[in-house]
Coordinates of C-alpha atoms and ligand atoms in Angstrom, one line a residue:
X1 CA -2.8 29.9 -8.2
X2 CA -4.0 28.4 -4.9
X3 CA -4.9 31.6 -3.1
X4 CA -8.5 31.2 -4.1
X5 CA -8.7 27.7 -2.5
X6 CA -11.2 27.5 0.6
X7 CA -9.5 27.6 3.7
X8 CA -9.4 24.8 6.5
X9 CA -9.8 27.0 10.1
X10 CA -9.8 25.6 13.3
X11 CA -13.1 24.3 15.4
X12 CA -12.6 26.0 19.2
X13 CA -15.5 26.3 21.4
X14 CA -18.4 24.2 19.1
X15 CA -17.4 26.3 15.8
X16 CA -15.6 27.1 13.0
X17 CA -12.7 29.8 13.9
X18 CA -11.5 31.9 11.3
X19 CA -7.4 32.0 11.3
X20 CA -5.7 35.1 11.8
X21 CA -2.1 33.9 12.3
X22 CA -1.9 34.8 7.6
X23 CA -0.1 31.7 7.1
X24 CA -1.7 28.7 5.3
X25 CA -0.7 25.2 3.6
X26 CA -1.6 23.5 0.4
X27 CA -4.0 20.1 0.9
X28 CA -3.8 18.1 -1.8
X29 CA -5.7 15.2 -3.3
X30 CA -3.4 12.8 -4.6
X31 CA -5.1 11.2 -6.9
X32 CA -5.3 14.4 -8.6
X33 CA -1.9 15.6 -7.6
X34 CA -3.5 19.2 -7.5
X35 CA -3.8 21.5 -4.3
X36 CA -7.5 21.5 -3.3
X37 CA -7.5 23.1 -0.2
X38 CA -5.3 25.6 2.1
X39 CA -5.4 24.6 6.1
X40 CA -4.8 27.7 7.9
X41 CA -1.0 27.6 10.9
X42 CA -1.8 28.3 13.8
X43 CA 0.2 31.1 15.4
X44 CA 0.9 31.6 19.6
X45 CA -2.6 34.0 20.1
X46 CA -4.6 30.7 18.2
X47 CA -3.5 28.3 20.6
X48 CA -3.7 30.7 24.0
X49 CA -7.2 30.9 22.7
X50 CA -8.0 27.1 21.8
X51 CA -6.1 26.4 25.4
X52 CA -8.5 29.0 27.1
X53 CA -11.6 27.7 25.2
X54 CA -10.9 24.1 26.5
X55 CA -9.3 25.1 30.2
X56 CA -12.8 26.8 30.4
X57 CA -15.1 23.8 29.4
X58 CA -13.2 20.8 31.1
X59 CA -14.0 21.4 34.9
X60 CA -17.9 21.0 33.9
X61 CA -17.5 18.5 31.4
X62 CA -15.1 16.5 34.1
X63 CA -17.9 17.0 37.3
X64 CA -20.8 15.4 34.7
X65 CA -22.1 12.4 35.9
X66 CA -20.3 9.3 34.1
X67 CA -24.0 8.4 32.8
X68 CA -24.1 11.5 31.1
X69 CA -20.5 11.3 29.9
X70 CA -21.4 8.4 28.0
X71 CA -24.8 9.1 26.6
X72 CA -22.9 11.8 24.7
X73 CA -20.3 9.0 23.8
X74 CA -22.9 6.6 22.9
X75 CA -24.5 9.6 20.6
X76 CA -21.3 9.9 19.1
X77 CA -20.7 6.5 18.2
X78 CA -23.9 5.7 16.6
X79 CA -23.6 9.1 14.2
X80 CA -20.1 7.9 13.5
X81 CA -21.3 4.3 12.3
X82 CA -23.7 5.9 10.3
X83 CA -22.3 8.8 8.6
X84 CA -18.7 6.6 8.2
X85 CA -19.1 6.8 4.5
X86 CA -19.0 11.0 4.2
X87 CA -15.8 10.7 6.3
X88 CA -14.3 7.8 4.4
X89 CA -14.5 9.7 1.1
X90 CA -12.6 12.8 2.9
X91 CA -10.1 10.5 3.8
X92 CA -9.6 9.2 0.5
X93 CA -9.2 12.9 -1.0
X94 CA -6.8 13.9 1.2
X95 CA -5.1 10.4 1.9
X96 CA -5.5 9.2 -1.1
X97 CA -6.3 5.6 0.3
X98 CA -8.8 3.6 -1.6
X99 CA -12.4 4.0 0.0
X100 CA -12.6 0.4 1.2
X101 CA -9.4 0.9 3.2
X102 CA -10.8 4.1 4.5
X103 CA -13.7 3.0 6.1
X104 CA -11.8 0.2 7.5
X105 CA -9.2 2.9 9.4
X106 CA -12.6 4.5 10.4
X107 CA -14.2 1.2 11.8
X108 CA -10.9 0.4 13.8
X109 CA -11.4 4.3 15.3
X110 CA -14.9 3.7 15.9
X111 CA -13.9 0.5 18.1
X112 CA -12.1 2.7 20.6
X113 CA -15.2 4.9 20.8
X114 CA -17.0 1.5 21.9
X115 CA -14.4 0.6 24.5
X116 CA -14.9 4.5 25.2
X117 CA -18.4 4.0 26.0
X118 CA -17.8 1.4 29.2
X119 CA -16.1 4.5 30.7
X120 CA -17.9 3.6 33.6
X121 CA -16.4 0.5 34.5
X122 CA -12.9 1.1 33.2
X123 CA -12.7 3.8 35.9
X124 CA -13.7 1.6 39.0
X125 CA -11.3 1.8 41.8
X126 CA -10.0 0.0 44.1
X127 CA -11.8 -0.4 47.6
X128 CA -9.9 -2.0 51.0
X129 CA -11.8 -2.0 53.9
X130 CA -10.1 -1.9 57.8
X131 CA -7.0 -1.7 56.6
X132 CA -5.9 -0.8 60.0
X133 CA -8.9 -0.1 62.4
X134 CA -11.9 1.6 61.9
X135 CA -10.2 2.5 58.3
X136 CA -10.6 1.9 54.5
X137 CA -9.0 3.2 51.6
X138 CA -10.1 3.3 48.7
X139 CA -8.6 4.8 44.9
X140 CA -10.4 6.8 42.3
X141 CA -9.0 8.3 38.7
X142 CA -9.9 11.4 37.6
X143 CA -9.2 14.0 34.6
X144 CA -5.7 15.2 33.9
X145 CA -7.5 18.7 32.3
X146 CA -6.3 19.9 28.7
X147 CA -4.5 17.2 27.1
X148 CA -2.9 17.2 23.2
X149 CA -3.2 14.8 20.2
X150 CA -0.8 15.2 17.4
X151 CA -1.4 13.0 14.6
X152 CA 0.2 11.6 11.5
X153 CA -1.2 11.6 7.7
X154 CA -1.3 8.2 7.5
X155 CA -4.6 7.6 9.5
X156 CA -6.1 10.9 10.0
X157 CA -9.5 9.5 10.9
X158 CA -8.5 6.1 13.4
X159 CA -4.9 7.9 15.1
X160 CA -6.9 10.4 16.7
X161 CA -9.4 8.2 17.5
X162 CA -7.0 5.8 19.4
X163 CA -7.1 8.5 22.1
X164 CA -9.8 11.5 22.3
X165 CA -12.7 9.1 22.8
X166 CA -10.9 7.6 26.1
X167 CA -9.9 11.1 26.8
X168 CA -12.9 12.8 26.6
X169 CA -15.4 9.7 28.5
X170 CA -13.1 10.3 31.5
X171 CA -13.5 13.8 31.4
X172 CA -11.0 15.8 29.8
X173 CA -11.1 18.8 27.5
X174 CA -8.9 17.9 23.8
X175 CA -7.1 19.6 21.8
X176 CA -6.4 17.7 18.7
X177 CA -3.3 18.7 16.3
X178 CA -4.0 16.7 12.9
X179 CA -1.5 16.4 10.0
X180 CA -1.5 19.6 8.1
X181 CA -1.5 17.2 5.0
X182 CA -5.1 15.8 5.9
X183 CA -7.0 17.9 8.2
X184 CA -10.4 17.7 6.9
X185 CA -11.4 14.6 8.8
X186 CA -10.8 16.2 12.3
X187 CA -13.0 19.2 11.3
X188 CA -15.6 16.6 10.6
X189 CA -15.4 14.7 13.6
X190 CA -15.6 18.0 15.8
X191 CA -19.2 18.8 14.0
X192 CA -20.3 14.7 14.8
X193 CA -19.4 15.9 18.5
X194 CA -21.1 18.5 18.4
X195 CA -24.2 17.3 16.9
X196 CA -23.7 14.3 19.4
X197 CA -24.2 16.9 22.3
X198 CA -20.7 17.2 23.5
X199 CA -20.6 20.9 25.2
X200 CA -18.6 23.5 23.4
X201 CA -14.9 23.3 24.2
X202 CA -14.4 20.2 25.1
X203 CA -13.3 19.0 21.5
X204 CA -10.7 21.6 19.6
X205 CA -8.9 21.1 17.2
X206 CA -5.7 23.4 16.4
X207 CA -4.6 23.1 13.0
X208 CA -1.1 24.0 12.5
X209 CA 2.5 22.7 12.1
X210 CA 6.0 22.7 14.2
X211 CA 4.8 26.3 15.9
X212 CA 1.5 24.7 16.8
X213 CA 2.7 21.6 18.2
X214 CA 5.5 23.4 20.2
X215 CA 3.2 26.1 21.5
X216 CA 1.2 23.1 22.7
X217 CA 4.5 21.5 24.3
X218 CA 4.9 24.6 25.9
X219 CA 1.8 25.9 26.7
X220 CA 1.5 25.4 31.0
X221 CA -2.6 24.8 31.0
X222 CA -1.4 21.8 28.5
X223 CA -1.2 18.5 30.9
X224 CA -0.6 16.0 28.5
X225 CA 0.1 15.2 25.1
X226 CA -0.5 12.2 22.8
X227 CA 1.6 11.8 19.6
X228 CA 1.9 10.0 16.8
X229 CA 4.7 10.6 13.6
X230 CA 7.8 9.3 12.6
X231 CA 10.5 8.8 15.2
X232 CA 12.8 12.2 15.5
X233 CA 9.7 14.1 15.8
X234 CA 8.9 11.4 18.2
X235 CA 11.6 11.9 20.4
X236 CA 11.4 15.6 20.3
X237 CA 8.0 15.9 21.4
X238 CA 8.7 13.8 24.3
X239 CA 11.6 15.1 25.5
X240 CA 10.2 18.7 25.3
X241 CA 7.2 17.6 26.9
X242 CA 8.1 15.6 29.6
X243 CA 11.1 19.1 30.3
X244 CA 7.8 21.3 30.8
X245 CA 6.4 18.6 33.4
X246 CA 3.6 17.0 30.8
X247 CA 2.9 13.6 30.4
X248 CA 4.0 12.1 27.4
X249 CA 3.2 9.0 25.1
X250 CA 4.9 9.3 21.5
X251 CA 4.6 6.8 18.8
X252 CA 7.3 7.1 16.4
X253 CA 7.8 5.2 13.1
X254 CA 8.7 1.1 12.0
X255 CA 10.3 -1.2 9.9
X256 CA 8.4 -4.4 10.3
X257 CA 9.7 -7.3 9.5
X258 CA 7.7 -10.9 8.4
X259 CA 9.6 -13.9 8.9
X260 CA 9.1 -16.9 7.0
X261 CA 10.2 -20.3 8.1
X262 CA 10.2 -23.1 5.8
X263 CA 7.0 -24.8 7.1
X264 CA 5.0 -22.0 6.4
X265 CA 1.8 -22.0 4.5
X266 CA 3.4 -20.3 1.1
X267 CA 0.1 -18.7 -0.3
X268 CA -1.0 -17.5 3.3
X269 CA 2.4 -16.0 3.7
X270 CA 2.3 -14.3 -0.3
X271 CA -1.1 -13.1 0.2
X272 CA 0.0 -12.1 3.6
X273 CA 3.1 -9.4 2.4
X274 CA 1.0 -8.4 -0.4
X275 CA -2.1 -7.3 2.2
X276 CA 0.3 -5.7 4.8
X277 CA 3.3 -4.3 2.1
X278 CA 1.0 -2.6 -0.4
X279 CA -2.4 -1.8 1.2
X280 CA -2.6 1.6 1.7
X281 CA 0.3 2.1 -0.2
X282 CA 2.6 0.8 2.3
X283 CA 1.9 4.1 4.4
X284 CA 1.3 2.3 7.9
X285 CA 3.5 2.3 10.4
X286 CA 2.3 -1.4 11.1
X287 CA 3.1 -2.5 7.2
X288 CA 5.5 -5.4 6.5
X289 CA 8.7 -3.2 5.0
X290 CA 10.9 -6.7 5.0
X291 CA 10.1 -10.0 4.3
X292 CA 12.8 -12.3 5.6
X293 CA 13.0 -15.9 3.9
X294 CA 14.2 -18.7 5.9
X295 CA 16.0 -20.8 3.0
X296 CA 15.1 -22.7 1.4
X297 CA 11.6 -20.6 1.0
X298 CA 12.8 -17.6 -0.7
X299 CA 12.4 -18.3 -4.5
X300 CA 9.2 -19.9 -4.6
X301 CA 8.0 -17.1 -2.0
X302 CA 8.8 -14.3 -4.5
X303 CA 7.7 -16.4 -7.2
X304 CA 4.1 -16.0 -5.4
X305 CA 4.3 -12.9 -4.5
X306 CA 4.9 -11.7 -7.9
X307 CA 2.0 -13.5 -9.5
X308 CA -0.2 -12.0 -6.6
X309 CA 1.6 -8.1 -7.9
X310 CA 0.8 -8.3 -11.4
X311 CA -2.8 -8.6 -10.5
X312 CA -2.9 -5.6 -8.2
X313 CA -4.5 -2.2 -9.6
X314 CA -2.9 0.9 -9.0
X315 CA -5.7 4.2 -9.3
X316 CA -7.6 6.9 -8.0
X317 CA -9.0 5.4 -4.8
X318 CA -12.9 6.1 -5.7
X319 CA -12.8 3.9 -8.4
X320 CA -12.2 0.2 -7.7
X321 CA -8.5 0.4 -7.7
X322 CA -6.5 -2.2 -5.0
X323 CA -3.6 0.7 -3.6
X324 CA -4.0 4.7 -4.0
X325 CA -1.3 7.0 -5.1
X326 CA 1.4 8.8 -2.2
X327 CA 0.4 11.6 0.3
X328 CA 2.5 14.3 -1.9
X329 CA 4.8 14.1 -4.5
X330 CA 7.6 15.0 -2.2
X331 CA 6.9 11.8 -0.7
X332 CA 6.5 10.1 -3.7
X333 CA 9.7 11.2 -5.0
X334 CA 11.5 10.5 -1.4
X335 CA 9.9 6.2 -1.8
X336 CA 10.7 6.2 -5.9
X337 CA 14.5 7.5 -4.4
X338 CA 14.8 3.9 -2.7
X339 CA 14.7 2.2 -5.4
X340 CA 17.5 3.5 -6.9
X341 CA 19.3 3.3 -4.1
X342 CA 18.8 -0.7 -4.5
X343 CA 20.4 -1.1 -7.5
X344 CA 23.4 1.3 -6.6
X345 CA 23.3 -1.1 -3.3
X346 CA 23.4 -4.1 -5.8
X347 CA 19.5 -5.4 -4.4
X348 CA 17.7 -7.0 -7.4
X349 CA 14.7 -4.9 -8.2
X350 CA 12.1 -7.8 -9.1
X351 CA 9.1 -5.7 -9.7
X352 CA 9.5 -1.7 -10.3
X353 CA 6.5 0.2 -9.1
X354 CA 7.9 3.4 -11.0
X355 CA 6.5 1.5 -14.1
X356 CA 2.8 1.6 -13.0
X357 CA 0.1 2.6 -15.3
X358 CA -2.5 4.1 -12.7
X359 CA -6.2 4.0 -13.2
X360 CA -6.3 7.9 -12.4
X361 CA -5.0 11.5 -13.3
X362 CA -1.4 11.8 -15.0
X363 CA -0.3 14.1 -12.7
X364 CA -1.3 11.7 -9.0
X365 CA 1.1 10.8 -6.9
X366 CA 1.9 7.4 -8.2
X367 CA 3.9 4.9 -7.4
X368 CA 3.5 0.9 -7.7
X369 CA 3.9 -2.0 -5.2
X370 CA 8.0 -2.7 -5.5
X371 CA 9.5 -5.6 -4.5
X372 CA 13.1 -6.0 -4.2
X373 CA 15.4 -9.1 -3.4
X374 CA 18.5 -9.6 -1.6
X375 CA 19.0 -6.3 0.2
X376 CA 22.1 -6.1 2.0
X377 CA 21.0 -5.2 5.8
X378 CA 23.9 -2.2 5.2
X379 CA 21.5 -0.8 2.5
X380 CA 19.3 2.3 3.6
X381 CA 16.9 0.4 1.9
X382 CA 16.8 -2.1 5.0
X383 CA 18.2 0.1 7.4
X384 CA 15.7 3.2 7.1
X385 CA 11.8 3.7 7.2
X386 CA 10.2 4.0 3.4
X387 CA 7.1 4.5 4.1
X388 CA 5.6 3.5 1.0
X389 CA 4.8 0.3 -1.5
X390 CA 7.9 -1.2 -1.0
X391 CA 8.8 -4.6 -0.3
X392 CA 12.3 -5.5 0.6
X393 CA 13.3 -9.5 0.8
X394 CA 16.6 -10.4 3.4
X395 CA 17.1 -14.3 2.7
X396 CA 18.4 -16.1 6.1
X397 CA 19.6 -19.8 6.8
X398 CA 17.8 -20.2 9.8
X399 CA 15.2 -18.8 12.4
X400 CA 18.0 -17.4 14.7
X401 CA 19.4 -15.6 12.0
X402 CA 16.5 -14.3 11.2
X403 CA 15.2 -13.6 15.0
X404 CA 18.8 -12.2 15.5
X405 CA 18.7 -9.4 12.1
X406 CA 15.4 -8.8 13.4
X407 CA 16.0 -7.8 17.0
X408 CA 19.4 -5.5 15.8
X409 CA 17.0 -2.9 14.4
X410 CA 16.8 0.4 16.2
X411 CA 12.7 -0.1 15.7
X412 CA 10.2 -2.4 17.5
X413 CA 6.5 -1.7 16.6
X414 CA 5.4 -4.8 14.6
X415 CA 6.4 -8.5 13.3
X416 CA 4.6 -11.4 12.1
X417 CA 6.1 -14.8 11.8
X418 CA 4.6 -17.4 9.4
X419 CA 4.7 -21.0 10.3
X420 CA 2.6 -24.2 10.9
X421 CA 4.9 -24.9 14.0
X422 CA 3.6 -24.2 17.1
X423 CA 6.8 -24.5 19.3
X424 CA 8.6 -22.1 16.9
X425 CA 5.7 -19.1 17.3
X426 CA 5.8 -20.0 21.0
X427 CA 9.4 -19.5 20.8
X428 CA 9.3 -16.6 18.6
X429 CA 6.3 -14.5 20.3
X430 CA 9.0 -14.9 24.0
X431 CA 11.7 -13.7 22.1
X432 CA 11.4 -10.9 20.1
X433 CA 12.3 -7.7 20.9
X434 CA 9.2 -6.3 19.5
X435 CA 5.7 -4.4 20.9
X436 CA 3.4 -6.3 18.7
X437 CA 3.6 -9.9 17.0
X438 CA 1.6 -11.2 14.5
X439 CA 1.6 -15.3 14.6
X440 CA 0.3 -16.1 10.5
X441 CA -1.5 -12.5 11.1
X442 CA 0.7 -9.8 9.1
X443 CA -0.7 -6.6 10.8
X444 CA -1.2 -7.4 14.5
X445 CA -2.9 -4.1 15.3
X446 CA -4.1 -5.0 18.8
X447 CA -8.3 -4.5 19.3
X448 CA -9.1 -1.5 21.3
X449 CA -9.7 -3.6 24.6
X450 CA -5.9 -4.4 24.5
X451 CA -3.1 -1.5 24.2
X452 CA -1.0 -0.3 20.7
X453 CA 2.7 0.8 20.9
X454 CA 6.3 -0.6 20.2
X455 CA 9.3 -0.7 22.1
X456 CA 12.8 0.9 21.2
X457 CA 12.7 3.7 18.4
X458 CA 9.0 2.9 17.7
X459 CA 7.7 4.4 20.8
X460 CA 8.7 7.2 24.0
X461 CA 6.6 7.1 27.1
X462 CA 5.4 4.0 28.9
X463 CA 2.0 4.4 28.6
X464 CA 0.0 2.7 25.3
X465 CA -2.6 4.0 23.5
X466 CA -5.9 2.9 24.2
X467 CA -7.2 -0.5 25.8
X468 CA -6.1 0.0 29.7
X469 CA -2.9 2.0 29.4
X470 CA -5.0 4.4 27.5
X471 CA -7.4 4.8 30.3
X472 CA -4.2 5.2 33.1
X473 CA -2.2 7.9 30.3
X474 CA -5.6 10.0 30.8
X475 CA -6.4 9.6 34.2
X476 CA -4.6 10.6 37.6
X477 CA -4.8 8.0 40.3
X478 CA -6.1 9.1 43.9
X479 CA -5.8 7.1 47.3
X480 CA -8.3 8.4 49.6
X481 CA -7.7 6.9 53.4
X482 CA -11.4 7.5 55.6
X483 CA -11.8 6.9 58.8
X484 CA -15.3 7.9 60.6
X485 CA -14.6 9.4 63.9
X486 CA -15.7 8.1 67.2
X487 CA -14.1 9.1 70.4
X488 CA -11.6 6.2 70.9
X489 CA -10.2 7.8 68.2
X490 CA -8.9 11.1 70.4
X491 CA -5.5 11.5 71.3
X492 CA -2.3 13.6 70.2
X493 CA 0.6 11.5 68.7
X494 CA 2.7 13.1 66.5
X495 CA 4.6 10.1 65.3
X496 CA 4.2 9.1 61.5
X497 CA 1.1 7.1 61.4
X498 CA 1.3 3.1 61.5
X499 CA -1.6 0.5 61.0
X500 CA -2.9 -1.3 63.9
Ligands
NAD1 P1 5.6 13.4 11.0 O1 6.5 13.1 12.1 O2 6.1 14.2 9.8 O3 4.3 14.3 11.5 C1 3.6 13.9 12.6 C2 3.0 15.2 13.3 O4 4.1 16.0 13.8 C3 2.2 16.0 12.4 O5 1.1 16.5 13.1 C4 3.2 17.2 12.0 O6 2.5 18.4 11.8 C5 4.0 17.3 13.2 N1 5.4 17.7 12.9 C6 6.1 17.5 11.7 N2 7.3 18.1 11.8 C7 7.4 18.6 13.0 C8 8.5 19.3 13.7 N3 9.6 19.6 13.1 N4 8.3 19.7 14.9 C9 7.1 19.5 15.6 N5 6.1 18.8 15.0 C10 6.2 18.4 13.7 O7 4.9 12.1 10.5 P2 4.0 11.8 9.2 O8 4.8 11.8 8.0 O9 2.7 12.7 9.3 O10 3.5 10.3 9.5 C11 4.2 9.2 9.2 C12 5.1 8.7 10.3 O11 4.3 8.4 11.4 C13 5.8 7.4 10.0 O12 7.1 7.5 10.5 C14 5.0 6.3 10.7 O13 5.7 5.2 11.0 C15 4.6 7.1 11.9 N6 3.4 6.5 12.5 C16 3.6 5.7 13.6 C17 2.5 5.1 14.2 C18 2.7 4.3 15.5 O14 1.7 3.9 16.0 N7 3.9 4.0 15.9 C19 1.2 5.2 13.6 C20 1.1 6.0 12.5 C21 2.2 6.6 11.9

């Protein structure tokens, strides 16, 4: 019975808010593969109220001096590096990521809440003087008001962080929408805000699923919403958005490929697919999915590449273990389901995760690092995001082949190319039809002074997250044209006016 679970409720204006809407989901640990928790669903009258709470606290929060802005910001950045460790251990029972890869997620989040905190000089504007004369004109950002964050699972602590710090230094109210499968870090970051001094209101977050997020899409004191998730829900969210007049930046799911000329550095590039295939059990949308060998590099690649496997440890992620188990077993189930698929697709499964022996409870989520050769690009197996600890290999004659199979995918968020040859990675980094390239880096996550998002299927909206493009998604640009008044200035023309 999971009726007597505690219940996750929603944090609108500074506190904890009791649910009313009567529906709930399990949270579960999936190390444990038992239900923990229940997160309360937010019905219509939760999010009127969460979208009242914040309308009401933005205009103040959004007239505070920019110092004061970021004294709050600075508070909140210094609890975070402190406390890191309580909210790496929530991630991990909910997640199920190992701890060390936790508080990594966290430290990448906590780098946008840096960037966050030189508010003041990201939001300079531009200043021409005697443009015509007598006149300047000069251009200022400001708030857009209540904006939305819907995030994944798979990063329930840095996703949201790639966009409420920048959001909230330039003066907006938030509402964030976490997965339903791992809310508990976004109640704990609410409480850090408050603690950090952040007025009531300006932080919410609306726990909920499909109802909650379109009740946010529709909701007309909503300005702007910021999503993350896997690419139908993607495209949903910003088509329904951007019909009800919001702005829109949604980050949809991958398939990353790492190619592999024959130059390369052959242990770099093994420990490379191991890092970026398996950490976090494959579930990041910036993960290498498909390795693709430029022959004649395949065999002694794999050869590498399974030594490196059979040293991996598969276990509950508080105890020293290398990769965690899967989010929920439905997702488990859906990644072990691939694998199959391979051999019915006639792929030669070198290394079968669904084997593992985990260092945790029977009854986790488990499934080990896969890796699987000679997938034929027809297979769903190449064709369709995983999401989980498995490693497919394409062999290819050449670079174009490979650059060519590469750019025919329907998704463009990440690729890495491994190689000692200069002119090739030049060649390779102007080519691709990708968002972000890796050159001998497998998981080119771009620092938070520089923007995240793919191109094609991985991403709708042109805006990035974070970095510059995060500071124009949250901000509205205004030209202001002065001219001080002195009496040569007199005179009725009605024509439109020209600069002289
Ligand atoms: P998901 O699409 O299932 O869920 C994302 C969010 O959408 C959640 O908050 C969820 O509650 C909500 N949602 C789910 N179904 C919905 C529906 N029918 N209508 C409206 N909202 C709905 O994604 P996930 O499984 O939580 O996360 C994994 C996916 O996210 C992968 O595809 C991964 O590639 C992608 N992802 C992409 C990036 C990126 O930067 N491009 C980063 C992280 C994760």
């Amino acid at each position: 019975m999971t009726d007597s679970l505690p219940v996750i409720s929603h944090w609108i204006n500074g506190a904890e808010h009791p649910s009313t809407s009567g529906r709930t989901a399990e949270v579960f640990d999936p190390a444990l593969g038992t239900a923990t928790k229940r997160v309360a669903l937010a019905n219509r009258a939760e999010i009127d109220e969460a979208v009242a709470a914040a309308k009401a606290a933005q205009p103040a929060w959004g007239d505070l001096s920019l110092a004061r802005r970021q004294t709050v910001l600075f508070k909140f950045r210094e609890l975070l590096n402190e406390r890191k460790p309580e909210l790496a251990e929530i991630v991990t029972s909910e997640h199920g990521k190992v701890l060390s890869d936790a508080l990594g997620e966290i430290s990448r989040g906590q780098e946008v809440v840096e960037y966050a905190c030189g508010m003041a000089d990201h939001l300079k504007g531009e200043f021409s003087e005697q443009v015509s004369t007598g006149v300047d004109v000069h251009s200022s950002r400001q708030p857009l008001g209540v904006v939305g964050i819907i995030s994944p699972f798979n990063f329930p602590a840095m996703v949201p962080a790639w966009f409420f710090p920048i959001a909230i230094a330039a003066g907006n109210a938030v509402i964030l929408k976490p997965s339903e499968k791992d809310p508990s870090a976004s109640m704990w970051i609410a409480a850090l805000w408050k603690e950090a001094g952040l007025p009531d209101g300006v932080f919410t977050v609306l726990n909920g699923d499909k109802e909650a997020v379109d009740g946010l899409l529709e909701h007309p004191d909503v300005a702007a919403i910021s999503f993350v998730g896997s690419t139908p829900i993607a495209r949903y969210v910003y088509e329904n958005g951007t019909r009800n007049g919001k702005r829109v930046q949604a980050l949809g799911g991958a398939k990353n490929h790492m190619l592999v000329l024959p130059d390369a550095d052959l242990d770099l590039a093994a420990d490379a697919a191991i890092n970026a295939g398996f950490g976090s059990a494959g579930e990041r949308c910036m993960a290498i999915s498909v390795l693709v060998a430029v022959e004649p590099v395949a065999d002694g690649l794999i050869e590498k590449i399974k030594e490196r496997m059979n040293a991996l440890t598969v276990g509950d992620g508080r105890r020293n273990c290398d990769m965690g188990p899967l989010v929920t077993k439905a997702h488990r189930d859906k990644v072990a389901s691939y694998i199959e698929i391979a051999e019915q697709d006639g792929a030669e499964v070198v290394v079968d995760g669904r084997d593992v022996t985990p260092d945790g409870a029977p009854s986790g989520f488990w499934l080990g690092p896969t890796l699987i050769d000679d997938v034929p690009v027809t297979s769903r197996v190449y064709t369709e995001e995983i999401f989980g600890p498995v490693l497919a290999v394409v062999r290819v004659s050449s670079y174009d082949e490979g650059v060519k199979l590469i750019d025919s995918g329907a998704f463009g968020n990440g690729t890495a190319i491994f190689t000692n040859d200069g002119g090739a990675a030049r060649r390779f980094q102007r080519d691709i039809q990708v968002g972000m390239i890796g050159i001998n880096v497998p998981i080119p996550v771009p620092v938070a002074t520089f923007s995240f998002g793919g191109w094609k299927d991985s991403m709708f909206g042109d805006t990035k997250a974070h970095g510059a493009e995060g500071v124009k998604f949250f901000t509205q640009l205004k030209a202001v044209t002065t001219r001080w008044l002195d009496p040569s200035h007199g005179g009725i023309n009605l024509g439109f006016p020209q600069n002289d």
